[in-house]
Amino acid sequence: MDINYELYKVFYHVAATLSFSEASKQLYISQSAVSQSIKVLEKKLNQPLFIRSTKKVQLTPEGEILLKHIEPAMNLIKKGENQLLEAHSLNGGQLRIGASDTICRYYLVPYLNRFHKEFPGIHIKVINQTSIECTRFLDNGQADFIVTNYPNSSLAGSLNTRVINEFHDVFVASRSAFDLEGKRLSLEELLSYPIMMLDRKSTTSEFLHQIFQKSQLDLVPEIELSSNDLLIDLARIGLGIAFVPDFCIPANDKDLFILKLAEELPSRQMVVAFNENLPISQAAQHFMDML
């Protein structure tokens, strides 16, 4: 049975107020339009829904049955409308952020804490992937914005970026396993030691391989992992020399030291990126402004 939603909407307001005149005020239509809509609905259902009187109306048993189904449906529609409206405000909705585990742990946590305290009604969803893979979520509209290391070969096209931090990558080793502290090594000399680094899916891997290629050196890492924290743990027990961002290394670490290199490595940036072709919610814009 094909019945216009507007007819059920009029029925709901009349049933809720038991008054044609009050329903007309709530719906901003004339009382005669309300009466006509109810007559049309009753004809389509072939059932009387109201008992009319001069001042008030009453639901018939059939009308009461219909109200039991219409009322929760109207409430669900209203709830859905409110959620859509709140999604673009700072009172509710969802904030979707894409970032690597390392960026989340060492950079975003204080901002997430601050944002959650200011806007507890907004649900925060953090998508943890490598910086390269996070770009795909942004392209597909699955993230409002991403925080990624740069250079990033996947950042192109309609993605808008802003630098929010700058850092250096370093080689770290165990003092007890490698007698290299204070010595200055060239990239070629470094290749004689077991190098541990992130896997090929990361911007860090892209960056380091490009540096060695520019020096016409072939980098073959001993160990490739997906976690900087695990690389640091393995460096701490002497399994190799780990290549990690400097902000991951605790200050005055007793076990690890940073190797000195003959060739200074260029710095990298951390950027926030969003798709300029998609609308940005107030929550996403506010969080990005915090960074």
Coordinates of N, CA and C in Angstrom, one line a residue, residues 42-136:
E42 N -7.9 7.8 6.2 CA -8.9 6.8 6.6 C -9.5 6.1 5.4
K43 N -9.6 6.8 4.2 CA -10.1 6.2 3.0 C -9.2 5.2 2.5
K44 N -7.8 5.5 2.5 CA -6.8 4.6 2.0 C -6.7 3.4 2.9
L45 N -6.9 3.5 4.2 CA -6.8 2.4 5.1 C -8.1 1.7 5.2
N46 N -9.2 2.4 4.8 CA -10.6 1.8 4.9 C -10.9 1.5 6.4
Q47 N -10.4 2.5 7.2 CA -10.7 2.3 8.7 C -10.9 3.7 9.3
P48 N -11.9 3.9 10.2 CA -12.0 5.1 10.9 C -10.9 5.2 12.0
L49 N -10.2 6.4 12.0 CA -9.1 6.5 13.0 C -9.4 7.4 14.1
F50 N -10.4 8.3 14.0 CA -10.8 9.3 15.0 C -12.3 9.3 15.2
I51 N -12.7 9.6 16.4 CA -14.1 9.9 16.7 C -14.2 11.4 16.9
R52 N -14.9 12.1 16.0 CA -14.9 13.6 16.0 C -15.9 14.1 17.0
S53 N -15.6 15.2 17.7 CA -16.5 16.0 18.5 C -16.2 17.5 18.3
T54 N -17.0 18.3 18.9 CA -16.9 19.8 18.6 C -15.5 20.3 19.1
K55 N -15.0 19.9 20.2 CA -13.7 20.4 20.8 C -12.5 19.5 20.6
K56 N -12.7 18.3 21.0 CA -11.6 17.3 21.0 C -12.0 16.1 20.1
V57 N -11.0 15.3 19.7 CA -11.2 14.1 19.0 C -10.7 12.9 19.8
Q58 N -11.1 11.8 19.6 CA -10.6 10.6 20.3 C -10.2 9.5 19.2
L59 N -9.2 8.8 19.6 CA -8.8 7.7 18.7 C -9.7 6.5 18.8
T60 N -10.0 6.0 17.6 CA -10.7 4.7 17.6 C -9.8 3.6 17.9
P61 N -10.3 2.4 18.2 CA -9.4 1.2 18.5 C -8.4 1.0 17.3
E62 N -8.9 1.2 16.1 CA -8.0 1.1 14.9 C -6.9 2.2 14.9
G63 N -7.3 3.4 15.3 CA -6.4 4.5 15.4 C -5.3 4.3 16.5
E64 N -5.7 3.7 17.6 CA -4.8 3.4 18.7 C -3.7 2.4 18.2
I65 N -4.2 1.4 17.5 CA -3.3 0.4 16.9 C -2.2 1.0 16.0
L66 N -2.8 1.9 15.1 CA -1.9 2.6 14.2 C -0.9 3.5 14.9
L67 N -1.3 4.2 15.9 CA -0.4 5.1 16.7 C 0.7 4.3 17.3
K68 N 0.5 3.1 17.8 CA 1.5 2.3 18.4 C 2.7 2.0 17.5
H69 N 2.4 2.0 16.2 CA 3.4 1.8 15.2 C 4.0 3.1 14.6
I70 N 3.2 4.1 14.5 CA 3.6 5.3 13.9 C 4.5 6.1 14.9
E71 N 4.1 6.1 16.1 CA 4.9 6.9 17.1 C 6.4 6.5 17.2
P72 N 6.7 5.2 17.3 CA 8.2 4.9 17.4 C 8.9 5.2 16.0
A73 N 8.1 5.1 14.9 CA 8.7 5.4 13.6 C 9.0 6.9 13.5
M74 N 8.1 7.7 14.0 CA 8.3 9.2 14.0 C 9.5 9.6 14.9
N75 N 9.6 8.9 16.0 CA 10.7 9.2 16.9 C 12.0 8.8 16.3
L76 N 12.0 7.7 15.6 CA 13.3 7.3 15.0 C 13.7 8.3 13.9
I77 N 12.7 8.7 13.1 CA 13.0 9.7 12.1 C 13.6 11.0 12.7
K78 N 12.9 11.4 13.8 CA 13.4 12.6 14.5 C 14.8 12.5 15.0
K79 N 15.1 11.3 15.6 CA 16.4 11.0 16.1 C 17.4 11.0 15.0
G80 N 17.1 10.4 13.9 CA 18.0 10.4 12.7 C 18.3 11.9 12.2
E81 N 17.3 12.7 12.2 CA 17.4 14.1 11.7 C 18.4 14.8 12.7
N82 N 18.2 14.6 14.0 CA 19.0 15.3 15.0 C 20.4 14.9 14.9
Q83 N 20.7 13.6 14.7 CA 22.0 13.1 14.6 C 22.7 13.7 13.4
L84 N 22.0 13.8 12.3 CA 22.6 14.4 11.1 C 22.9 15.9 11.3
L85 N 22.1 16.6 12.0 CA 22.3 18.0 12.4 C 23.5 18.2 13.3
E86 N 23.5 17.2 14.3 CA 24.6 17.3 15.3 C 26.0 16.9 14.7
A87 N 25.9 16.1 13.6 CA 27.2 15.7 13.0 C 28.0 16.9 12.5
H88 N 27.3 18.0 12.2 CA 28.0 19.2 11.7 C 28.0 20.3 12.8
S89 N 27.8 19.9 14.1 CA 28.0 20.8 15.2 C 29.0 20.3 16.1
L90 N 29.2 21.0 17.3 CA 30.1 20.5 18.3 C 29.4 19.9 19.5
N91 N 28.1 19.5 19.2 CA 27.3 18.9 20.3 C 27.2 17.4 20.2
G92 N 27.6 16.9 19.0 CA 27.4 15.4 18.8 C 28.0 15.0 17.5
G93 N 27.7 13.8 17.1 CA 28.2 13.3 15.8 C 29.5 12.6 16.0
Q94 N 30.2 12.3 15.0 CA 31.4 11.5 15.0 C 32.6 12.2 14.3
L95 N 33.8 12.1 14.9 CA 35.0 12.7 14.3 C 35.9 11.5 13.9
R96 N 36.3 11.4 12.7 CA 37.0 10.3 12.1 C 38.4 10.8 11.7
I97 N 39.4 10.2 12.4 CA 40.8 10.7 12.2 C 41.6 9.5 11.8
G98 N 42.4 9.6 10.7 CA 43.4 8.6 10.3 C 44.8 9.0 10.6
A99 N 45.5 8.0 11.3 CA 46.9 8.3 11.7 C 47.6 7.0 12.0
S100 N 48.9 7.0 11.9 CA 49.6 5.8 12.2 C 49.7 5.6 13.7
D101 N 50.1 4.4 14.2 CA 50.2 4.1 15.6 C 51.2 5.1 16.3
T102 N 52.3 5.3 15.6 CA 53.4 6.2 16.1 C 52.9 7.6 16.3
I103 N 52.2 8.2 15.3 CA 51.7 9.5 15.4 C 50.6 9.6 16.5
C104 N 49.8 8.6 16.6 CA 48.7 8.6 17.6 C 49.4 8.7 19.0
R105 N 50.3 7.8 19.2 CA 50.9 7.6 20.6 C 51.8 8.8 21.0
Y106 N 52.6 9.3 20.1 CA 53.6 10.3 20.4 C 53.2 11.7 20.1
Y107 N 52.1 11.9 19.4 CA 51.7 13.3 19.0 C 50.3 13.6 19.3
L108 N 49.3 12.7 18.9 CA 47.9 13.0 19.0 C 47.3 12.9 20.4
V109 N 47.8 12.0 21.2 CA 47.1 11.7 22.5 C 46.8 13.0 23.3
P110 N 47.7 13.9 23.5 CA 47.2 15.1 24.3 C 46.1 15.9 23.6
Y111 N 46.1 16.0 22.3 CA 45.1 16.7 21.6 C 43.7 15.9 21.7
L112 N 43.8 14.6 21.6 CA 42.6 13.8 21.7 C 42.0 14.0 23.1
N113 N 42.8 14.0 24.1 CA 42.4 14.2 25.5 C 41.7 15.5 25.7
R114 N 42.3 16.6 25.1 CA 41.8 17.9 25.3 C 40.5 18.1 24.5
F115 N 40.4 17.5 23.3 CA 39.2 17.6 22.5 C 38.0 16.9 23.2
H116 N 38.3 15.7 23.7 CA 37.3 14.9 24.4 C 36.7 15.6 25.6
K117 N 37.6 16.3 26.4 CA 37.1 17.0 27.5 C 36.3 18.2 27.2
E118 N 36.6 18.9 26.1 CA 35.8 20.0 25.6 C 34.5 19.6 25.0
F119 N 34.5 18.5 24.2 CA 33.3 18.1 23.5 C 33.0 16.6 23.7
P120 N 32.6 16.3 25.0 CA 32.4 14.9 25.3 C 31.3 14.2 24.5
G121 N 30.4 15.0 23.9 CA 29.3 14.4 23.1 C 29.7 13.9 21.7
I122 N 30.9 14.2 21.3 CA 31.4 13.8 20.0 C 32.1 12.5 20.1
H123 N 31.7 11.5 19.3 CA 32.4 10.2 19.3 C 33.6 10.3 18.4
I124 N 34.8 9.9 19.0 CA 36.0 10.0 18.2 C 36.4 8.6 17.7
K125 N 36.6 8.5 16.4 CA 37.0 7.2 15.8 C 38.4 7.4 15.2
V126 N 39.4 6.7 15.7 CA 40.8 6.8 15.1 C 41.1 5.6 14.3
I127 N 41.4 5.8 13.0 CA 41.7 4.7 12.1 C 43.3 4.6 12.1
N128 N 43.8 3.5 12.6 CA 45.2 3.3 12.7 C 45.7 2.5 11.5
Q129 N 46.4 3.2 10.6 CA 47.1 2.5 9.5 C 48.4 3.3 9.2
T130 N 49.2 2.8 8.3 CA 50.4 3.5 7.9 C 50.0 4.8 7.3
S131 N 50.9 5.8 7.2 CA 50.6 7.1 6.6 C 50.2 7.0 5.2
I132 N 50.8 6.0 4.4 CA 50.4 5.8 3.0 C 49.0 5.3 2.9
E133 N 48.6 4.3 3.8 CA 47.3 3.7 3.7 C 46.2 4.6 4.2
C134 N 46.6 5.5 5.2 CA 45.6 6.5 5.7 C 45.1 7.4 4.5
T135 N 45.9 7.7 3.6 CA 45.5 8.5 2.4 C 44.3 7.9 1.7
R136 N 44.3 6.6 1.6 CA 43.2 5.9 0.9 C 41.9 6.1 1.6

